[in-house]
Structure formats: C-alpha cells, structure tokens
Amino acid sequence: MNRAILDLWVGAFVALGFVALMFLAMQVANVSEEGTRGETITLHARFEDIGGLKVKAPVKSAGVVVGRVTAIRFDSNTYQAEVEMKVSAVYPFPRDTIASILTSGLLGEQYIGLAAGADSEMLKDGDRIEMTQSALVLEKLIGQFLFNKAAEGGSK
Amino acid sequence: MIRLLRTLGHLTVDGIWQVGFATRFLFAMLRHSGPSFARFSLTIRELYFSGVLSLVIIVVSGAFVGMVLGLQGYDTLQRFGSESALGSIVALSLLRELGPVVAALLFASRAGSAVTAEIGLMKATEQLTAMDMMAVNPLARVVAPRFWGGVLSMPLLAAIFSTVGVIGGWFIGVVVIGVDNGTFWSQMANSVDFREDVVNGVIKSFVFGWAVSLIAVFQGYDCTPTAEGVSRAITKTVVYSSLMVLALDFILTSFMYIVK
C-alpha cells in the first residue's frame, strides 16, 4: 500500500483515539470541574452525625459546587465526626457560615451545604466552621414522628 | 495410575517450559525492539493492520454494547425510580470493565489471530529462516513491529470503544427512551473520577495489549511449521489471549478497586 495513504490512516486512527480519550476525560469524567481545580483552602467542621456522607462528596452553596470533602475522621474526644473539606479560594465565606449535611433528592447522594452568614471577617485556610447541622437520618425522623403520635394519643 | 501421574507431570513441566520460553522470547524481542522505533514506518504499517482495520468491529460492537447497557440499565433502574443514574451506570461499566475487556477480546480475535497466521505462515514457508540467512534478524524485522503495533493500538481502541459505547447509551437513554439530557451527563460526570476510572481503564487496556500481542507473536513464532500447526497456533492465540485477558482483568480489578 502507498506509504502516504498508510500514514494518513494511522494518523487519523491515533487522532481519533486521543479525541476519544479527551472526550472521556472532559465530558464523562469532567476533569475541569469547578471547586476541585485551582487554589483551595482547607476548612474543618464537626458534625454530630454525618449520615451517609462520603469522601469526595460535593460542598455546595446555593446549589453551586464550591468544593469537595477530602477526609472524614472520628474524633474520640468529642465523639463527633470531623470533616475536612477543600473549598475554592475564589469564593470567600464569612466566619459565621453554617455547614449542614443535605441530601440531593429523596434518595440521592449527601453533600455539605454552606449557608453564608453576615460576619465581615472571612474564613481562612485551616479554619473551623463552628456552626454545623447534622444529617437528617430517616429512621430517627420516623421514630420521632411515631413517638409524638403515641404521646398525642396518650394525652387524649 | 503411573501413566496418569506421568501425563500430569509431563503437562506441568511442559507448561512451565512454555512460560519460561515465552518470557525469554519477550526479553529477546524487547532487546531487538530498537529498529521498530528507529524505522517507525515498520510499526506504522502494523498499526494500520491491527489498529485501523480493527476500527470497524470496535466501533460497531461498542455502539451495540452501549445501547444494550442503556436498555438494560434503564429497565433495572426504573424499578427503583432512579433512571437518572443511567448515565453513571453506562459510563462506569464501560470505562471500568467492558471497554478494555471487550475491546481486548475483539482485538485478540481480529488482529491477534491475523498476526499469528502471518508469522506462522512465514515460518512454514521458511521466510524467517531465509531472513536469518540474509543476516536480517526476524525478531527485529517481523516480530517486534507487530508486537508494538498491537501494544500501541490497544489503549486507543479501548478508548474509542468506551466513547462510542457512551454515545450509544446516550442515544438509547436520552433520544429513544427520554431520560433528561442534562441529568444523564451531570450524573455521569459526578460519579466518574478521572484518576479512578478513566486512567485505570487505560492502564487495563495497556496491559491487555501487552498480553494479547505477546501471545499472538509468540504462538506464531513457536508454531509447528505445517498447515495444521499454523491453524492450531491461531486457535491457541484466540483461546489463550481470551483467558489471559479475563484472568488479568480479575487480578487488575482486585488491585485497583478492592485492595487499597
């Protein structure tokens, strides 16, 4: 076969292969995702109960992904969960920001929602978010509901 | 009884000898790989035969595998009311398993068998011996370029397979069944990790490329130089490389995702 045609075909094949890889990286895996690239600051937060939160879960504010959970530990002094997250340095948050564990959809994955406060000082790298709200555990809610119903029934 | 033991022992020794021979063959070939990169046109020719000519089967089967994943995934997921996870299911199963494995199996039967047949026939018609007589090393001139052509085209073929599969799954899920387009892609992007899934898939297909290409050239080079020997060598190539790919896949998967 003609050398030039051969080269052309192989070149097209290799280019196609790399386009496929790029597609997988960009569209499927979304490497360029917001909040995981560029400069980040590390924040800590303690939660009574993290429910089903996992490492790499998104940190969102107003529904926009601003960071990722990077580590989850158990603190045996306070018996609380210690969550470490990296938040994009592009978005500064006030010191009295509230971190709560929320669920996307009824059975969706859990994420950390940040609700900005009104403090004029901003959170710095390594700071701790003091105000936290635990995950809603469905069993506890149902238990509470039943307990309240029972109490109502008893008082009648 | 004694005969049975003897057969068992013979098979074991034979097997070990074969593995040892294949390993020595691999190192001899690696040592003589210089010309396949210095004279890259040799490898380009093999890239054309094992890579470009495999494209049709890879693209068609990728599209069908992706479409089947879309249908089956939807059917299962809608029972739990979570059709939105269809994108993740399609992408993860393609990137982690089906892409590398099915592409390698197709590659073994499409390109591996062709390589074995070519080298085997060259041996049967004493072309390899003739090259040796002319002071041309057949390992460097014939075997190594075919090996490297296979090794280089395998990851590209697997990536193309996965991509076409994702598009096939998207076609069935979004265009035909009507899952929301945005949900499909965003769920996919949320659950697929570049390092964990895409890179691991590429590593897998690279390893499979080595295994399939080595088996193909080795069986061709090692075959009995008769018509029957060549045909047996081709069968062996397909059977051994399929088994090897599946076994390696299990080992690689257990190292990549379970043992951490």
Short mmCIF file of C-alpha atoms in Angstrom, two decimals, chain A residues 41-152:
data_model
loop_
_atom_site.label_atom_id
_atom_site.label_comp_id
_atom_site.label_asym_id
_atom_site.label_seq_id
_atom_site.Cartn_x
_atom_site.Cartn_y
_atom_site.Cartn_z
CA ILE A 41 -8.47 26.47 51.23
CA THR A 42 -8.97 23.70 53.76
CA LEU A 43 -11.83 24.00 56.23
CA HIS A 44 -12.85 21.77 59.11
CA ALA A 45 -16.22 21.12 60.65
CA ARG A 46 -17.56 18.87 63.42
CA PHE A 47 -20.87 17.11 63.00
CA GLU A 48 -22.95 15.13 65.47
CA ASP A 49 -23.93 12.73 62.72
CA ILE A 50 -22.80 12.73 59.11
CA GLY A 51 -25.30 10.14 57.88
CA GLY A 52 -24.08 8.73 54.58
CA LEU A 53 -21.61 11.50 53.71
CA LYS A 54 -18.60 10.19 51.81
CA VAL A 55 -15.16 11.47 50.89
CA LYS A 56 -15.29 13.38 47.58
CA ALA A 57 -18.89 14.43 48.20
CA PRO A 58 -19.51 17.95 46.87
CA VAL A 59 -19.61 21.05 49.03
CA LYS A 60 -22.32 23.32 47.68
CA SER A 61 -23.50 26.80 48.39
CA ALA A 62 -26.80 27.90 46.87
CA GLY A 63 -26.65 24.74 44.80
CA VAL A 64 -23.32 25.58 43.18
CA VAL A 65 -20.41 23.21 43.77
CA VAL A 66 -17.68 25.21 45.54
CA GLY A 67 -15.55 22.38 46.92
CA ARG A 68 -15.13 18.73 47.90
CA VAL A 69 -14.97 16.72 51.10
CA THR A 70 -11.40 15.47 51.40
CA ALA A 71 -11.36 13.50 54.64
CA ILE A 72 -13.71 12.18 57.30
CA ARG A 73 -12.43 11.15 60.73
CA PHE A 74 -13.94 10.15 64.03
CA ASP A 75 -12.88 12.30 66.96
CA SER A 76 -12.79 10.09 70.05
CA ASN A 77 -12.57 13.09 72.42
CA THR A 78 -15.87 14.63 71.42
CA TYR A 79 -17.39 11.53 69.83
CA GLN A 80 -18.17 13.60 66.79
CA ALA A 81 -17.32 13.28 63.12
CA GLU A 82 -14.52 15.53 61.95
CA VAL A 83 -14.94 16.51 58.30
CA GLU A 84 -12.20 18.16 56.27
CA MET A 85 -13.09 19.87 53.02
CA LYS A 86 -11.32 21.86 50.36
CA VAL A 87 -13.20 24.90 49.17
CA SER A 88 -12.19 27.01 46.19
CA ALA A 89 -10.31 30.10 47.29
CA VAL A 90 -12.23 32.09 44.69
CA TYR A 91 -15.27 32.09 46.96
CA PRO A 92 -14.58 33.55 50.42
CA PHE A 93 -17.10 32.66 53.12
CA PRO A 94 -17.81 34.67 56.29
CA ARG A 95 -16.72 33.25 59.64
CA ASP A 96 -20.28 32.57 60.80
CA THR A 97 -21.12 30.34 57.86
CA ILE A 98 -23.35 27.38 58.70
CA ALA A 99 -22.41 23.97 57.33
CA SER A 100 -25.21 21.43 57.08
CA ILE A 101 -25.41 17.97 55.59
CA LEU A 102 -28.15 17.81 52.99
CA THR A 103 -29.43 15.22 50.56
CA SER A 104 -29.99 15.82 46.88
CA GLY A 105 -33.37 14.32 46.12
CA LEU A 106 -35.11 11.79 48.34
CA LEU A 107 -32.56 9.01 47.88
CA GLY A 108 -29.72 10.96 46.29
CA GLU A 109 -26.17 11.42 47.49
CA GLN A 110 -25.41 13.56 50.51
CA TYR A 111 -23.45 16.77 50.33
CA ILE A 112 -22.41 19.65 52.55
CA GLY A 113 -24.37 22.84 52.10
CA LEU A 114 -22.75 26.11 53.15
CA ALA A 115 -25.07 28.95 54.12
CA ALA A 116 -23.15 32.22 54.32
CA GLY A 117 -23.50 34.33 57.44
CA ALA A 118 -23.07 38.07 57.86
CA ASP A 119 -19.66 38.36 59.54
CA SER A 120 -17.27 40.80 57.88
CA GLU A 121 -14.29 38.54 58.57
CA MET A 122 -13.72 35.69 56.15
CA LEU A 123 -12.76 32.07 56.82
CA LYS A 124 -9.07 31.42 56.28
CA ASP A 125 -7.15 28.29 55.37
CA GLY A 126 -7.33 25.74 58.20
CA ASP A 127 -10.26 27.43 59.98
CA ARG A 128 -13.09 25.57 61.61
CA ILE A 129 -16.74 26.12 60.80
CA GLU A 130 -18.34 26.26 64.28
CA MET A 131 -21.99 26.13 63.36
CA THR A 132 -22.98 22.82 61.89
CA GLN A 133 -26.17 20.91 61.34
CA SER A 134 -26.21 17.12 61.23
CA ALA A 135 -27.64 14.92 58.56
CA LEU A 136 -31.29 14.01 58.78
CA VAL A 137 -31.44 10.29 59.42
CA LEU A 138 -34.70 8.91 58.11
CA GLU A 139 -35.06 6.27 60.84
CA LYS A 140 -34.70 8.90 63.57
CA LEU A 141 -37.31 11.11 61.92
CA ILE A 142 -39.78 8.26 61.64
CA GLY A 143 -39.03 7.25 65.21
CA GLN A 144 -39.66 10.79 66.44
CA PHE A 145 -42.85 11.03 64.44
CA LEU A 146 -44.19 7.77 65.88
CA PHE A 147 -43.15 8.83 69.37
CA ASN A 148 -45.01 12.15 69.00
CA LYS A 149 -48.10 10.37 67.69
CA ALA A 150 -48.00 7.98 70.59
CA ALA A 151 -47.61 10.86 73.06
CA GLU A 152 -50.58 12.64 71.47
#
